[in-house]
Short mmCIF file of C-alpha atoms and ligand atoms in Angstrom, two decimals:
data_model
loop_
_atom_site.label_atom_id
_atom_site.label_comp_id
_atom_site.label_asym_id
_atom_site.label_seq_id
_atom_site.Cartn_x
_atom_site.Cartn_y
_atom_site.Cartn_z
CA UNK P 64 103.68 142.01 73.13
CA UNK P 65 104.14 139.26 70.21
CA UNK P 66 101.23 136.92 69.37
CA UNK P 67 101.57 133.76 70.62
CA UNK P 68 99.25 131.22 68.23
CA UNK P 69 97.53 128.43 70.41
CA UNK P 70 98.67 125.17 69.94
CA UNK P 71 96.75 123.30 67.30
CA UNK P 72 93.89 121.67 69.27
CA UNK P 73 92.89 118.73 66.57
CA UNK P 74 95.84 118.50 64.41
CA UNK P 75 98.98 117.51 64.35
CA UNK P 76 100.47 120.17 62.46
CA UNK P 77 102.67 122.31 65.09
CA UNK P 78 106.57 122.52 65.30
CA UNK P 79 108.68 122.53 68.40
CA UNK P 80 108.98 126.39 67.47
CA UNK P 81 105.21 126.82 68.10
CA UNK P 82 105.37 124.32 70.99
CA UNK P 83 108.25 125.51 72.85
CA UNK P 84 106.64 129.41 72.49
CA UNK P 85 103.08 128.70 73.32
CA UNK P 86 104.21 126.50 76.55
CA UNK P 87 106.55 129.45 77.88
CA UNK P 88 103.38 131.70 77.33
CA UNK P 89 100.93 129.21 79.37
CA UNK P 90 103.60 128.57 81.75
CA UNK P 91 104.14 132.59 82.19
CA UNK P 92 100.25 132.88 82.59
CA UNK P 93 100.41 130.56 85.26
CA UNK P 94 102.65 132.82 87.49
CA UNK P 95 105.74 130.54 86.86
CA UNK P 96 108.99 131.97 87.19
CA UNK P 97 111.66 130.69 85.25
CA UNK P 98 108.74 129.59 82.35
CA UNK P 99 111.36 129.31 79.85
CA UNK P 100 113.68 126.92 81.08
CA UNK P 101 110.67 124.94 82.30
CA UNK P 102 108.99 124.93 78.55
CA UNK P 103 112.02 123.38 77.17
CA UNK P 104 112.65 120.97 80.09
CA UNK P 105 109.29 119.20 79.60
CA UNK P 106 109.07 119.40 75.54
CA UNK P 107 112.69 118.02 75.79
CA UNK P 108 111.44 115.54 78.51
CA UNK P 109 108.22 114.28 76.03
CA UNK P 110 109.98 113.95 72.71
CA UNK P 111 113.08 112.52 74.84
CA UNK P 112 115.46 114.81 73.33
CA UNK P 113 118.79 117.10 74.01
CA UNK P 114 117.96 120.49 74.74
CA UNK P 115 120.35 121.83 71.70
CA UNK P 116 117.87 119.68 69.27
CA UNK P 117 114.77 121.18 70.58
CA UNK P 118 116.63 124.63 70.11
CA UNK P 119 117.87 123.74 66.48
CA UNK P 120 115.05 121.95 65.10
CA UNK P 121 112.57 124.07 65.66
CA UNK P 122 110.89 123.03 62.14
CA UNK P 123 110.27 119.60 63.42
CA UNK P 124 106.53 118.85 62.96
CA UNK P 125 105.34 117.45 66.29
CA UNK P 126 102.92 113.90 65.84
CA UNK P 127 99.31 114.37 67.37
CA UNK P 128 100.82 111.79 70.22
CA UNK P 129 103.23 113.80 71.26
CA UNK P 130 101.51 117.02 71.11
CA UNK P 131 98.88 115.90 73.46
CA UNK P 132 101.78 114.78 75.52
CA UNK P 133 103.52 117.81 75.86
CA UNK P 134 99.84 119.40 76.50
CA UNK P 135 99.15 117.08 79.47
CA UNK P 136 102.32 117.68 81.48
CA UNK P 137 102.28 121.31 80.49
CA UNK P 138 98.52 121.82 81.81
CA UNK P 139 100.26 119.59 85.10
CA UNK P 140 102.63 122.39 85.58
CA UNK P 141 100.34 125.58 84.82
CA UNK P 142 98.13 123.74 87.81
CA UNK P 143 101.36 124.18 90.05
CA UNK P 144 102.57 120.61 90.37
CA UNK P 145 106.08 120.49 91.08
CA UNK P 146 108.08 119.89 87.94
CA UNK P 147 109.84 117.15 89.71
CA UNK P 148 106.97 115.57 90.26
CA UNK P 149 106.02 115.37 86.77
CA UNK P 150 109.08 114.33 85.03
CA UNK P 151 109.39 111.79 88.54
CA UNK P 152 113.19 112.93 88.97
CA UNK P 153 115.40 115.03 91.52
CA UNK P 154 119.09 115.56 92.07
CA UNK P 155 120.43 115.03 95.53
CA UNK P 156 124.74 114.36 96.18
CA UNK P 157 124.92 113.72 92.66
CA UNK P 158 122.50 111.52 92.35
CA UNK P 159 119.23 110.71 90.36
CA UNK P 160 115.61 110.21 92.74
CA UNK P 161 113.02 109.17 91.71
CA UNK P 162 110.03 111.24 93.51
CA UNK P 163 106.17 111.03 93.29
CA UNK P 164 103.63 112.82 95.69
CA UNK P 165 104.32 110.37 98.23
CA UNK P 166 107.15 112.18 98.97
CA UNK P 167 108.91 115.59 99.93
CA UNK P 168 111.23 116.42 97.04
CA UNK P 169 114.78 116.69 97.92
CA UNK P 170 116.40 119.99 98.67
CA UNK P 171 119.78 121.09 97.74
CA UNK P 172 120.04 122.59 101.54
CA UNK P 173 119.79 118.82 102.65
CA UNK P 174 123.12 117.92 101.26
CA UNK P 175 124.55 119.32 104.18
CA UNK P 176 123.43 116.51 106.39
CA UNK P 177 124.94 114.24 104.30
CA UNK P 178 128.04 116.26 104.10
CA UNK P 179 128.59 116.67 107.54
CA UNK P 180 128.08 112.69 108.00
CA UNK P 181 130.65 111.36 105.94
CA UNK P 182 133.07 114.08 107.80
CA UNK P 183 132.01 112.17 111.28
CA UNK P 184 132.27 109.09 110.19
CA UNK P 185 135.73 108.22 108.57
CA UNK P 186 135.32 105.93 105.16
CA UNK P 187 137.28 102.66 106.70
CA UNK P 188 134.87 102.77 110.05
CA UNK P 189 131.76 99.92 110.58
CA UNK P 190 129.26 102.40 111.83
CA UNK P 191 125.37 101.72 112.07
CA UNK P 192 123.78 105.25 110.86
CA UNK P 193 119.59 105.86 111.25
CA UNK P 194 118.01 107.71 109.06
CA UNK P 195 114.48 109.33 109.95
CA UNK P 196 111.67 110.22 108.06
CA UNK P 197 114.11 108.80 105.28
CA UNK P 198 110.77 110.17 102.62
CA UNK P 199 112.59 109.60 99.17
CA UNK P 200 115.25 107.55 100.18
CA UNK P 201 118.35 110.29 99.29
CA UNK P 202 119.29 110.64 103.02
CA UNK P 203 119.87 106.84 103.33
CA UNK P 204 121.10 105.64 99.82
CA UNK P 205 123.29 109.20 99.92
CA UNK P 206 125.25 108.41 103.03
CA UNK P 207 125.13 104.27 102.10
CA UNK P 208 126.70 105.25 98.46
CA UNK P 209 129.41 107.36 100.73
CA UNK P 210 130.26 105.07 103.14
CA UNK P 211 130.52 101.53 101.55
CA UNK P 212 131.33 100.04 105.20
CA UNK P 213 128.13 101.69 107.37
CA UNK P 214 125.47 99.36 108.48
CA UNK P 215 122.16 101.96 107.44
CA UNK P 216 118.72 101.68 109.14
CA UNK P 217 116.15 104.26 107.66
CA UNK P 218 112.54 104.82 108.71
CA UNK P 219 109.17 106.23 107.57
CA UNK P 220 105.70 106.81 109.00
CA UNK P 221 104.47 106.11 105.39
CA UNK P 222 104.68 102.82 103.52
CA UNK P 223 104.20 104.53 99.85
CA UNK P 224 107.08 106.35 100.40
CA UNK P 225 109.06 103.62 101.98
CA UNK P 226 108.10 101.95 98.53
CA UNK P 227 110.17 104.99 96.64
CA UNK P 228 113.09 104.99 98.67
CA UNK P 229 113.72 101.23 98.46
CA UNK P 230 113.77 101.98 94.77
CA UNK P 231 116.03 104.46 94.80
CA UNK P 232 118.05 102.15 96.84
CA UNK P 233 117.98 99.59 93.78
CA UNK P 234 118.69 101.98 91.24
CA UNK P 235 121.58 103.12 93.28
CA UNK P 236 122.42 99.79 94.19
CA UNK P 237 122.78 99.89 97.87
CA UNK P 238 118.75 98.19 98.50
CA UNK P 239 121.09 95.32 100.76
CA UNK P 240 122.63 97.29 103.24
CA UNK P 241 119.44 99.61 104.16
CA UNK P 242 117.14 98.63 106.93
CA UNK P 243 113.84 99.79 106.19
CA UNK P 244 111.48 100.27 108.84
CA UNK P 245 108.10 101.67 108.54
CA UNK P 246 106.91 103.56 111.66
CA UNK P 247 107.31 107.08 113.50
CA UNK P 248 110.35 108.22 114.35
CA UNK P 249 112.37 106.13 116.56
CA UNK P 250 109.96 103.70 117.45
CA UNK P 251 110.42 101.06 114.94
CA UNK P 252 113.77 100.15 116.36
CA UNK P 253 112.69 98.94 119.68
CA UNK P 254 112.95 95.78 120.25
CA UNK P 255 115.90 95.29 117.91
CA UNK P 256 118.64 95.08 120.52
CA UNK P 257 120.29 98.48 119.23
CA UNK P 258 120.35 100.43 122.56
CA UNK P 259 123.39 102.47 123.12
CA UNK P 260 124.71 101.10 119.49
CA UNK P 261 123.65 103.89 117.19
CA UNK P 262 126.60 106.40 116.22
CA UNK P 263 124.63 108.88 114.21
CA UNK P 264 120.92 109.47 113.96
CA UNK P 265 120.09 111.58 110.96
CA UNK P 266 117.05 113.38 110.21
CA UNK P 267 115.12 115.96 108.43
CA UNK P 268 112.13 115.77 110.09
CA UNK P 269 109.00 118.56 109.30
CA UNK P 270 109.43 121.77 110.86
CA UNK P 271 107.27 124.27 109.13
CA UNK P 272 104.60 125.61 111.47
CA UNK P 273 101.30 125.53 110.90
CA UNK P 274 100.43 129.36 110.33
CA UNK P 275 103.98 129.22 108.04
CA UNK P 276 102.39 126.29 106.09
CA UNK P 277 99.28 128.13 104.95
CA UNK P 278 102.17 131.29 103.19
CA UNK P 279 104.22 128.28 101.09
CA UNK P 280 104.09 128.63 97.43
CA UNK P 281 101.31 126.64 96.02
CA UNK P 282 103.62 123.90 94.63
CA UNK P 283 104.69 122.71 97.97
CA UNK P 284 101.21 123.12 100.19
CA UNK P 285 99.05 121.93 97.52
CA UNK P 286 101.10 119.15 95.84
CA UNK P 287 104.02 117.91 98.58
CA UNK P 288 103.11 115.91 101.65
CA UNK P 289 101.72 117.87 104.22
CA UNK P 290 103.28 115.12 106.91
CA UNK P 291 106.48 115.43 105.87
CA UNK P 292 106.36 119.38 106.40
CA UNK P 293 104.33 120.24 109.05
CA UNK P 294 105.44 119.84 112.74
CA UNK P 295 103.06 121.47 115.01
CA UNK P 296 102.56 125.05 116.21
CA UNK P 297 106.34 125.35 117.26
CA UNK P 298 107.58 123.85 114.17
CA UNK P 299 110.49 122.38 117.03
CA UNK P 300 107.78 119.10 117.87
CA UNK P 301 109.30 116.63 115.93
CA UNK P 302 113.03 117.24 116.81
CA UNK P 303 111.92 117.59 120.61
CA UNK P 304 110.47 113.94 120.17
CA UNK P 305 113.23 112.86 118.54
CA UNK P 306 115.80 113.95 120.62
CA UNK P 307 113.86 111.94 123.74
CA UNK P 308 113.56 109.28 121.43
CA UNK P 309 117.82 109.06 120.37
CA UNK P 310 118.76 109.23 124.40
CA UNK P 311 118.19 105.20 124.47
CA UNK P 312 119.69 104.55 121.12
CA UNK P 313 122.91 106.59 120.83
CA UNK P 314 126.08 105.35 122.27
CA UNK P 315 127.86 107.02 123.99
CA UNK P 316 129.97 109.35 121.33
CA UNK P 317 126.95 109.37 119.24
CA UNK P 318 125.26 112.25 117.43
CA UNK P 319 122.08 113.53 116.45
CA UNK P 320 122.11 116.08 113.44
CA UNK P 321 119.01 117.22 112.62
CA UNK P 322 117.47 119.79 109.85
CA UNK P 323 116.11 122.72 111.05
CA UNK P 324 114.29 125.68 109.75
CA UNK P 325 115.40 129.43 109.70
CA UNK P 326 115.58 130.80 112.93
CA UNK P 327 114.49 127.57 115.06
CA UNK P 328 118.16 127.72 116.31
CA UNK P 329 117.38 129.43 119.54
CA UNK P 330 114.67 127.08 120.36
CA UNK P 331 116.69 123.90 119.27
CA UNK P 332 119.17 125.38 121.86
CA UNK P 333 116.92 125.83 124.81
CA UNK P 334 115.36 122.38 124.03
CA UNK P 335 118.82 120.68 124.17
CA UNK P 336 119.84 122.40 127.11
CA UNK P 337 116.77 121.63 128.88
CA UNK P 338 116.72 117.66 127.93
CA UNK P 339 118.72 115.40 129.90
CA UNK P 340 121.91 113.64 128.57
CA UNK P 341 122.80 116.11 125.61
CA UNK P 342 124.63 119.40 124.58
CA UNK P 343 124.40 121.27 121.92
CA UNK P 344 127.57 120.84 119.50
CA UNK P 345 127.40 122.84 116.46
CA UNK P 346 125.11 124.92 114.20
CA UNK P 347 125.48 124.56 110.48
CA UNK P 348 124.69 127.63 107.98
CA UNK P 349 123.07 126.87 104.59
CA UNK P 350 124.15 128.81 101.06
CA UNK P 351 121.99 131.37 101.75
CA UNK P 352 123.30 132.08 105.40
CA UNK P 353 120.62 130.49 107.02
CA UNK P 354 120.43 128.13 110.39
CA UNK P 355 120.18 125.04 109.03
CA UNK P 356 121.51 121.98 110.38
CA UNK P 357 121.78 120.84 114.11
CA UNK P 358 123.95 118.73 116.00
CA UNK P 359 123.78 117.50 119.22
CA UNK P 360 125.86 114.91 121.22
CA UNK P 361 125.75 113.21 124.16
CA UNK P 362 127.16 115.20 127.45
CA UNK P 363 129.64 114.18 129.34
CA UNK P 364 131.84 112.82 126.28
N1 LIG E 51 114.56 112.62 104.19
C1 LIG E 51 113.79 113.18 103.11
C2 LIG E 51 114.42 114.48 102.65
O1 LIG E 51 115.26 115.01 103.31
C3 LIG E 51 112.34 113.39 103.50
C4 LIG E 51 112.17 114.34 104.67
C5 LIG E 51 110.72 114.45 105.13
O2 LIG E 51 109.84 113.77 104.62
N2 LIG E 51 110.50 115.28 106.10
O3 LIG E 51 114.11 115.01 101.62
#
């Protein structure tokens, strides 16, 4: 194996070169799988460079500042912390979040809601859309971005991360025509005369159970919200509540289309069956082949 020298602990004499290898080495020694691409995503993201310059100037003495920089976030990341978390951003429908620990970092597997939204509900159509547990805000400001015309209502047990998603709404510049509602689930729209008026409720509510929880990767059960993971012993709780919560809500062609976990199908299915007012309507695979979305309409349509 090739010696890797440490960086320079007192003086500012390293070069990206040295940087970029002794950062893939820590990051490797921390169990970190793809510890290359990482190294160069957070050098890149401290010196605020391309990634070709940080590959081509590997001369480039690094200043003391941003050598203890780079050393900060790196000793962030060989702790586990998402590297989302530390350079604040994720991707979601083409789009830049901004994410902190307040909230669950967007997967790609999400999209799918979104996807299957704007196919219900054509571009030209005035529809009032609820988004719950909206977390970062890329449900919501995805769908509002989408469809220019939809009246969106999203809500969130937790203020702080109400607090991200309305910024993500500003950035994305759609902050005026999202509701946001702090509160669980559904229950922050009583009282707001939208019985019977709501034509899609979206969600991706926790579903991990408990025992599952305690087997994630460190990055996600030490670092990501627990709340916005963890149902219950089922991992079905939240959607069951939810789906008692939408009957008052919905009109009458309405839809619920929730997230779901790998093999909670079955269940979602029995739950459905067995709650008045619904039926089950489709079943949505991810990438990977996986049960992944839900949707669920009102019976009798
Ligand atoms: N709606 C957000 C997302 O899909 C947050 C979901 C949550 O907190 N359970 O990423």
């Amino acid at each position: 194996m090739d010696a890797v020298a440490p960086i320079p602990q007192s003086t500012g004499q390293a070069t990206l070169g040295e940087v970029i290898a002794e950062a893939r080495r820590l990051l490797e020694q921390a169990g970190i799988e793809s510890a290359a691409q990482e190294a160069l995503w957070i050098v890149e993201h401290v010196l605020r460079l391309p990634v070709h310059h940080v590959l081509t100037n590997r001369d480039r003495v690094l200043s003391l500042t941003e050598l203890t920089a780079t050393r900060g976030l790196l000793e962030r990341r060989a702790g586990r912390e998402p590297l989302q978390y530390i350079l604040g951003t994720q991707e979601f429908c083409g789009l830049e979040f901004h994410v902190n620990p307040a909230v669950l970092i967007p997967r790609p597997e999400t999209e799918l809601l979104v996807e299957y939204v704007a196919q219900r509900i054509p571009a030209e159509r005035q529809a009032t859309i609820v988004d719950v547990c909206t977390g970062s805000g890329c449900i919501a400001v995805a769908i509002a971005r989408l469809r220019p015309r939809a009246q969106v209502i999203a809500t969130d047990l937790s203020s702080p991360s109400l607090a991200v998603a309305r910024q993500n709404a500003t950035r994305h510049e759609v902050c005026e025509r999202i509701t946001w509602l702090e509160g669980d689930l559904l229950r922050p729209l009583a009282e707001k005369g939208l019985e019977g008026r709501i034509d899609v409720i979206v969600s991706n509510p926790p579903y991990i159970t408990e025992t599952d929880w305690a087997t994630l990767q460190p990055e996600v059960r030490l670092f990501e919200p627990r709340g916005a993971l963890v149902a219950g012993p089922q991992g079905t709780e939240s959607h069951e509540r939810l789906l008692r919560e939408a009957d008052r809500y919905l009109s009458p062609t309405g839809a619920l289309i929730m997230e779901i976990g790998a093999g909670q199908a079955r269940a979602m299915r029995r739950i459905v069956e067995q709650t008045p007012g619904y039926r089950f309507h489709r079943l949505i695979y991810d990438e990977a082949g996986l049960e992944r979305v839900v949707i669920v309409e009102r019976a009798g349509r």
